[in-house]
Short mmCIF file of C-alpha atoms and ligand atoms in Angstrom, two decimals:
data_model
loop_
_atom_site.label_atom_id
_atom_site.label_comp_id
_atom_site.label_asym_id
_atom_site.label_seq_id
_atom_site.Cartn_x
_atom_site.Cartn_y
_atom_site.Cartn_z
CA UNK A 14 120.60 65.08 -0.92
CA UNK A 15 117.54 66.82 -1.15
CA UNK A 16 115.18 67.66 2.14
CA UNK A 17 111.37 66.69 1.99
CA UNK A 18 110.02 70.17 1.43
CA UNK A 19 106.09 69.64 0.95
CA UNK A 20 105.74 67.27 4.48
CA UNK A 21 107.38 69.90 6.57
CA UNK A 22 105.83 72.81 5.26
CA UNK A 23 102.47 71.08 5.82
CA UNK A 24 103.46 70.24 9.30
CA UNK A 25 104.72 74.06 10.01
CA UNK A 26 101.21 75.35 7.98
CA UNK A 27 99.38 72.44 10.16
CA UNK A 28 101.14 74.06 13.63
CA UNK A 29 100.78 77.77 12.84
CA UNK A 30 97.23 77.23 12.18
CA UNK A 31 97.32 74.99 15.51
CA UNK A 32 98.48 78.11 17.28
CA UNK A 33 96.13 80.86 15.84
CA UNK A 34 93.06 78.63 16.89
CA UNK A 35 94.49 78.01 20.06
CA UNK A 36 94.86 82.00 20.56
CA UNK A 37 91.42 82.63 18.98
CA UNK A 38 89.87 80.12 21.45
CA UNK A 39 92.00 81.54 24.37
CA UNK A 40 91.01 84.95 23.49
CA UNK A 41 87.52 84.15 23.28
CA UNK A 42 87.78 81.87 26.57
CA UNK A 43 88.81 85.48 28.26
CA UNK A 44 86.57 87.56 26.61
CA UNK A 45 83.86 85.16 28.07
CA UNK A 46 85.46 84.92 31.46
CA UNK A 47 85.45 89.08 31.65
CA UNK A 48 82.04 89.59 30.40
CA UNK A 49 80.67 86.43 32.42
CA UNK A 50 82.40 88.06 35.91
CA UNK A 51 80.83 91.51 34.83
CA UNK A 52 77.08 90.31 34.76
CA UNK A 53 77.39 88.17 37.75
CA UNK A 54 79.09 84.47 38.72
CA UNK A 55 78.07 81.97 36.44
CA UNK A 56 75.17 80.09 37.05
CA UNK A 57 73.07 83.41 39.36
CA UNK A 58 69.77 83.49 38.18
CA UNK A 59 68.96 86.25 35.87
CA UNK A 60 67.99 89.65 37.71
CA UNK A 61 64.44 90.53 37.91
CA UNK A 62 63.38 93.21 35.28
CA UNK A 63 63.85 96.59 36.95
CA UNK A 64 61.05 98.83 37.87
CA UNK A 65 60.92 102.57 37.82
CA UNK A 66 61.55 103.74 41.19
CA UNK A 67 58.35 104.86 43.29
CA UNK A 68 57.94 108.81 42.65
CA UNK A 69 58.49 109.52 46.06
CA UNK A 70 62.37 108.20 46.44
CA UNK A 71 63.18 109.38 43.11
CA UNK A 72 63.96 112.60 44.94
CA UNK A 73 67.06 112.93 46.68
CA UNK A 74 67.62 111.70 50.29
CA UNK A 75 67.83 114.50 51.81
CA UNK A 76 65.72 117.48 50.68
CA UNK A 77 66.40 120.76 50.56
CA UNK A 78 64.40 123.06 52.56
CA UNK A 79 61.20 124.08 51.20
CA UNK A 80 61.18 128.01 49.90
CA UNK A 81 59.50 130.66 52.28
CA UNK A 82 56.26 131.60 52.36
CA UNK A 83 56.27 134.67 50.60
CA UNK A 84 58.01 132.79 47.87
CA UNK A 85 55.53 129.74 47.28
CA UNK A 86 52.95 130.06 44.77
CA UNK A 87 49.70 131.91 47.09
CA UNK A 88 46.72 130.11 47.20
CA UNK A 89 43.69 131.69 45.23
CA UNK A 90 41.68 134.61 47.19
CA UNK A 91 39.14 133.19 49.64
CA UNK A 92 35.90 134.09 49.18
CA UNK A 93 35.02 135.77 52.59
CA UNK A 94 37.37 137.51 54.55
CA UNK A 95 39.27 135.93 58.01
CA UNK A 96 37.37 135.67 61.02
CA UNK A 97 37.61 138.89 63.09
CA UNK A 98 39.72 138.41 66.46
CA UNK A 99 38.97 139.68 69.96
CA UNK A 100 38.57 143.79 70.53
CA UNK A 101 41.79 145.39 71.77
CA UNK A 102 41.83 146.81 74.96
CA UNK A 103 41.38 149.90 75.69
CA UNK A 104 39.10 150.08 72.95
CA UNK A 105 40.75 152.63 70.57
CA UNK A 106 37.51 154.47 69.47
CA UNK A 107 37.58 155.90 73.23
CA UNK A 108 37.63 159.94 73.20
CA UNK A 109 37.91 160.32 76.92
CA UNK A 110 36.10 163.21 78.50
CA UNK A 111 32.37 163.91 76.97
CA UNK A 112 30.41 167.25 77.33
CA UNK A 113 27.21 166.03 78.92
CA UNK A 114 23.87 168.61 79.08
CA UNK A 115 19.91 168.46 79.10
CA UNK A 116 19.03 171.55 77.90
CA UNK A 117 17.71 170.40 74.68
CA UNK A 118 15.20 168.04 74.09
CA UNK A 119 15.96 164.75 72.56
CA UNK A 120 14.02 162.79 69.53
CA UNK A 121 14.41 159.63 69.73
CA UNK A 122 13.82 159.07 66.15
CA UNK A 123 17.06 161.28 65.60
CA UNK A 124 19.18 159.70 67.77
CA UNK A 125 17.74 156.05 66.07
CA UNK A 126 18.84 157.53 62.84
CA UNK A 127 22.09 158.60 64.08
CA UNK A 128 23.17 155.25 65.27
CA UNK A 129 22.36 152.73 62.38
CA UNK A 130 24.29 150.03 64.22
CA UNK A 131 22.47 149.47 67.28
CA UNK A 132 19.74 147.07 66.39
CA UNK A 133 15.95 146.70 67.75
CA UNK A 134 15.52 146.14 71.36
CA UNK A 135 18.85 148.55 71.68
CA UNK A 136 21.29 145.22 70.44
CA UNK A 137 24.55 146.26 69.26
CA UNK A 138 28.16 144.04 68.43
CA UNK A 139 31.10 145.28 67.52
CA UNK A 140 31.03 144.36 63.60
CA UNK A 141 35.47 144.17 63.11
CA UNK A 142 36.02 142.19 66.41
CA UNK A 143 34.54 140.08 68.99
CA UNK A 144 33.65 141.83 71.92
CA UNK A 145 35.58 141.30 75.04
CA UNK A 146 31.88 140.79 77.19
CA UNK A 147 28.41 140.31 76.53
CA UNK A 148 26.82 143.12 79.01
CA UNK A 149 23.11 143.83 79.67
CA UNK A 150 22.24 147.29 81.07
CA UNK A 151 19.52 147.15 83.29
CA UNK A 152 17.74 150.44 83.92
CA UNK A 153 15.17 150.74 86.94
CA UNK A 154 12.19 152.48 85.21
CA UNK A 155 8.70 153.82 86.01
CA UNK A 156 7.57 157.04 84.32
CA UNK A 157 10.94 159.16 83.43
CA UNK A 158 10.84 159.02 79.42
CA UNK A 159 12.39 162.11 79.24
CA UNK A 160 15.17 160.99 81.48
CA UNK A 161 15.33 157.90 79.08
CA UNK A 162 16.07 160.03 76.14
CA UNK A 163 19.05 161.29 77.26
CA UNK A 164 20.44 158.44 78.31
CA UNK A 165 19.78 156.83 74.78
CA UNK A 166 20.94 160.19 73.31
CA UNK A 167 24.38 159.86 74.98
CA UNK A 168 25.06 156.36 76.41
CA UNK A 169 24.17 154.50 72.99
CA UNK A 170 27.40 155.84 71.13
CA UNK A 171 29.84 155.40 74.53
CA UNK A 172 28.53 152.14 74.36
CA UNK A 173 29.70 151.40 70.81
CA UNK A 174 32.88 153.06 71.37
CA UNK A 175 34.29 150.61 74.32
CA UNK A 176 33.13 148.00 71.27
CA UNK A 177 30.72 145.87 73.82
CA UNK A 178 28.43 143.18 72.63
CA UNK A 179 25.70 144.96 74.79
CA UNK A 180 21.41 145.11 75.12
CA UNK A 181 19.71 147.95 76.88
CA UNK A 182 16.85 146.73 79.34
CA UNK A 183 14.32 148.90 80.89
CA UNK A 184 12.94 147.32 83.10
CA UNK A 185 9.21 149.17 83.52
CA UNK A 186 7.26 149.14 87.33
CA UNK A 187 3.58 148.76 86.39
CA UNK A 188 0.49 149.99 88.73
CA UNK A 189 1.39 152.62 91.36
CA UNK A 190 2.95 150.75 94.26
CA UNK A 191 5.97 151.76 95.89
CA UNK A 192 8.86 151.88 93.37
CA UNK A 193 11.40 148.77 94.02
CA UNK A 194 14.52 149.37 92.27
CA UNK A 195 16.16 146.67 93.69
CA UNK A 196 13.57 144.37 92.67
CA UNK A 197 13.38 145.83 89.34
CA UNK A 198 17.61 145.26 88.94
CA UNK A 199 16.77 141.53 89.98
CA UNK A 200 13.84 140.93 87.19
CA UNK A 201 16.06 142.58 84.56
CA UNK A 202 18.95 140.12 85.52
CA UNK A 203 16.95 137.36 84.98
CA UNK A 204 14.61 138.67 82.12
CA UNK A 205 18.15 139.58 79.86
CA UNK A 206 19.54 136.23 80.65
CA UNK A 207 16.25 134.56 78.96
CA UNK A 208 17.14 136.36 76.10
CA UNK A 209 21.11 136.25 75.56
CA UNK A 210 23.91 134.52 77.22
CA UNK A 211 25.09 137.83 79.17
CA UNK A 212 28.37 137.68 80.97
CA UNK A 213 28.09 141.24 82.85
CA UNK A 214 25.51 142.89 84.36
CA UNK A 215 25.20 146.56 84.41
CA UNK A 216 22.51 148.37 86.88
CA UNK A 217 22.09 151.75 85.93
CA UNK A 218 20.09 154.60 86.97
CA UNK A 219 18.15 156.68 83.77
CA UNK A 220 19.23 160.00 85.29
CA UNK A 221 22.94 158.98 85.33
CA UNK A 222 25.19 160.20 82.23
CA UNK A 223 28.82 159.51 82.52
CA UNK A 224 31.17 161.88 82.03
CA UNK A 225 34.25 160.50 80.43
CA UNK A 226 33.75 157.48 77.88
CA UNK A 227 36.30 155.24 79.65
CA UNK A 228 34.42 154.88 82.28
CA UNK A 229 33.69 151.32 81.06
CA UNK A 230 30.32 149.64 80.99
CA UNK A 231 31.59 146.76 81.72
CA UNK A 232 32.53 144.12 84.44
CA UNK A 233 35.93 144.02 85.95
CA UNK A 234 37.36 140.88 88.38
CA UNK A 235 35.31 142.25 90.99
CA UNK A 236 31.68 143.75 90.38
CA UNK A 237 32.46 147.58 89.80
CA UNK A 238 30.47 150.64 90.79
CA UNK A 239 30.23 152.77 87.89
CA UNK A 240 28.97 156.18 89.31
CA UNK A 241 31.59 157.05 91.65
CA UNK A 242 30.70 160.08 92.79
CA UNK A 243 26.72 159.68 93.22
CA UNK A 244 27.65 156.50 95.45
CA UNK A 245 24.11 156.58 97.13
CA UNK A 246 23.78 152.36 97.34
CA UNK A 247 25.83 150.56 99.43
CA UNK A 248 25.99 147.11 97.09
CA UNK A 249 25.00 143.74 99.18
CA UNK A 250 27.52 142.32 97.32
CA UNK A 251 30.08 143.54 100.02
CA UNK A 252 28.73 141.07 102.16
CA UNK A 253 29.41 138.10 99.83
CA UNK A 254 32.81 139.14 100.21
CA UNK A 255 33.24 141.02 96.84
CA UNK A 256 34.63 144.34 96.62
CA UNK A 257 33.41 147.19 94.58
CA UNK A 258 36.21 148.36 92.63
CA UNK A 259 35.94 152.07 91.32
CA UNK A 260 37.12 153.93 88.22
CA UNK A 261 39.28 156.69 89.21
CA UNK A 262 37.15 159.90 90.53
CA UNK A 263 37.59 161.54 87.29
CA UNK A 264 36.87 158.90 84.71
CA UNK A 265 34.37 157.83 87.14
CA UNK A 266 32.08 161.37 87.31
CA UNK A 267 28.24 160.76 86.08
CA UNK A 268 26.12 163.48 85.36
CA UNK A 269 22.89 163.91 87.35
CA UNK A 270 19.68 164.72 85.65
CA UNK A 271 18.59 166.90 88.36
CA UNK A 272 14.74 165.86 89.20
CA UNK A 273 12.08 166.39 92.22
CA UNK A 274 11.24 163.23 94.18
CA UNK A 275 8.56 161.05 92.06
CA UNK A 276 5.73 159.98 93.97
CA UNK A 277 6.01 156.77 95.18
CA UNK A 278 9.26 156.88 95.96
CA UNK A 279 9.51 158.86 99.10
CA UNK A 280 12.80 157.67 101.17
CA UNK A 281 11.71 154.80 102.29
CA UNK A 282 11.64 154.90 106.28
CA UNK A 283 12.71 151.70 107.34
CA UNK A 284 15.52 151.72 105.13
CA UNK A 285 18.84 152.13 107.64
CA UNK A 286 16.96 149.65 109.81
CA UNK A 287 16.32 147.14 106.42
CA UNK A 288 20.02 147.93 105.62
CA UNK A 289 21.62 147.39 109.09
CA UNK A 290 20.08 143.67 108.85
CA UNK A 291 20.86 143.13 105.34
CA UNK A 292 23.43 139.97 106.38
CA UNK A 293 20.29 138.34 107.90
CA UNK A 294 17.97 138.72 105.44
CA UNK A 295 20.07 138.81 102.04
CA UNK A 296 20.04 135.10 101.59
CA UNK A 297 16.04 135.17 101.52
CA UNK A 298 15.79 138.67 99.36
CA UNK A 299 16.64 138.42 96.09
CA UNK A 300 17.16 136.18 92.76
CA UNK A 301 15.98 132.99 95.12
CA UNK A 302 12.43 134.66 96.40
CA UNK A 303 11.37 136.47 93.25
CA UNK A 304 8.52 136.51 92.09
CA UNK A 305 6.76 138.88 89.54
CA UNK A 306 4.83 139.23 86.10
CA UNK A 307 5.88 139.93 82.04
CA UNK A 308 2.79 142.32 81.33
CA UNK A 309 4.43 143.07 77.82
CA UNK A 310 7.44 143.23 76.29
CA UNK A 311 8.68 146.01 73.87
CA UNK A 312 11.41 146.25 71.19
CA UNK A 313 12.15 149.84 70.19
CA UNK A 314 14.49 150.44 67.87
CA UNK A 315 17.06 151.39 71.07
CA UNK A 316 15.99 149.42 73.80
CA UNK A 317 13.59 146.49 75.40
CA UNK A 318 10.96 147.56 77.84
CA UNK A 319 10.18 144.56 79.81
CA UNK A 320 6.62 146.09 81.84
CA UNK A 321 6.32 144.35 84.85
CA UNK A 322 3.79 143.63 87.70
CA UNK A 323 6.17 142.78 90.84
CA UNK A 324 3.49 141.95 93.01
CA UNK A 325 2.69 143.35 95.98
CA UNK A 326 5.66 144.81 98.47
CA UNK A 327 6.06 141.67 100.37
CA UNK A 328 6.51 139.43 97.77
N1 UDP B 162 13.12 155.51 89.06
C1 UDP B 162 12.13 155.67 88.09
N2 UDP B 162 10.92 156.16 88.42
C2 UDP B 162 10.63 156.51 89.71
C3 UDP B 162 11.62 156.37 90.67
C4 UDP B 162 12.86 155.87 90.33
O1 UDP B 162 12.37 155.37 86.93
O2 UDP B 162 9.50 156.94 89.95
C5 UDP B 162 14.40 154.88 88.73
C6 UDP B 162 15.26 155.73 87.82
O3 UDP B 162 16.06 154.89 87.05
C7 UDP B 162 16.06 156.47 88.82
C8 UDP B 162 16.36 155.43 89.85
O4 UDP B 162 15.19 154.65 89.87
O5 UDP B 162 17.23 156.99 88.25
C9 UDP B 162 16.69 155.97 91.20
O6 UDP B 162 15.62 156.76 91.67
P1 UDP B 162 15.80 158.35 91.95
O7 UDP B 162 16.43 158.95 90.74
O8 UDP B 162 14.51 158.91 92.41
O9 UDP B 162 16.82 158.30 93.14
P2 UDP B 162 17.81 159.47 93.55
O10 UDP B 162 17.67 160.57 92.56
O11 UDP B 162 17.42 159.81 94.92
O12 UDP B 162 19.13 158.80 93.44
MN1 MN B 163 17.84 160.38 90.47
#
């Protein structure tokens, strides 16, 4: 007896093909399944499109340090060059002990030339730093010009060398009253401070030269008597309960320009008996009572004459 071939072999054709489409759809099933759990669970909405990071946080967290100075790129050359900083002190331009003499004359056009810096009405700055004070020199004046040379002839560069922002004043008695230095000192305080904001006050004779160029024109903590050793003045200023303080004897030496007594100036006779009641009257005497007159007002190429009428004695 003879087996059905063709109805089994169908049914084993029919089975394996059964069994490669089941494989094929399991395979694909898992290939699904793996991709599907690789994008995301089934049924997330899509992701948003993505963006290019801002510029910012596409560096990394954390940054290394930026290179040094000398190493970043330099910026182009300014035009104009840094703003100067304040004069060192001691001035180094100071030479220290100066030969001082009168026994040639003086030309003022000379010594103008010679000192191209100072400007007219005897202005001068420090050009490579800011000066440390503003100082006016006040000089008591009445009929010395030769005096006055010299003490343009020599002060002008000492002046430059301590590198102050300075202005010479001479302050000129008019008419033929009774010279009033102290009077004159007062009017060229408050003449000078119409014209600049001074911060130091200098009172100097025209027949004083100093000796030694660190003898400072300038003001210290406490107001400062320049010319040691012709102390002839004893300063008010004591009373008000500031000291003098005083250069060293050496650096402090002044020169004399040795004169005869100008007429009308003769010692004045009351003058222990004014000075003995000085703490009486000082608070009536002075800046707070004066009163006087501008008759003109020079610029020379090294210094401002202010030509004054103070008035008569009393006032
Ligand atoms: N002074 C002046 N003309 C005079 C008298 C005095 O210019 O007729 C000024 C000048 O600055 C002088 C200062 O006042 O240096 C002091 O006067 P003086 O020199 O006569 O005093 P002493 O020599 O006695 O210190
Ligand atoms: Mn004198």
């Amino acid at each position: 007896m003879k087996e059905p071939s063709l109805p089994g072999t169908s049914l084993q054709r029919a089975c394996r093909l059964l069994v490669a489409f089941c494989a094929l759809h399991l395979s694909a099933t898992l290939l699904y399944y793996l991709a599907g759990s690789a994008l995301g669970p089934p049924g997330s909405p899509e992701p948003p499109p993505r963006r290019p990071p801002p510029a910012n946080l596409s560096l990394p967290l954390s940054r290394p340090p930026p290179p040094p100075a000398a190493a970043r790129p330099r910026p182009p050359p300014a035009s104009s060059p840094p703003p100067p900083g304040p004069c060192p002190e001691p001035s180094p331009l100071l030479v220290g002990a100066l030969r001082v003499e009168f026994s040639q004359p003086v030309n003022l056009e000379e010594v103008a030339r010679i000192n191209p810096e100072v400007k007219a009405g005897g202005r001068f700055a420090p050009k490579d730093c800011i000066a440390l004070q503003k100082v006016a020199i006040i000089i008591p004046f009445r009929n010395r010009e030769e005096h006055l040379k010299y003490w343009l002839y020599y002060l002008h560069p000492i002046l430059q060398r301590q590198q102050l922002d300075y202005g010479v004043y001479v302050i000129n008695q008019d008419g033929e009253e009774e010279f009033n230095r102290a009077k004159l000192l007062n009017i060229g305080f408050a003449e000078a401070l119409k014209e600049y904001d001074y911060d130091c006050f200098v009172f100097s004779d025209v027949d004083l030269i100093p000796m030694d160029d660190r003898n400072t024109y300038k003001c210290y903590s406490q107001p400062r008597h320049l010319s040691v050793s012709m102390d002839k003045f004893g300063f008010r200023l004591v009373f008000k309960g500031m000291g003098i303080s005083r250069p060293d004897a050496v650096i402090g030496k002044c020169r004399m320009i040795r004169h005869s007594r100008d007429r009308k100036n003769e010692p004045n006779p009351e003058r222990f008996d004014r000075i003995a009641h000085t703490r009486e009257t000082m608070s009536s005497d002075g800046l707070n009572t004066l009163s006087y007159k501008v008759l003109r007002t020079d610029k020379y190429p090294l210094y401002t004459k202010i030509t004054v009428d103070i008035g008569s004695p009393n006032s």
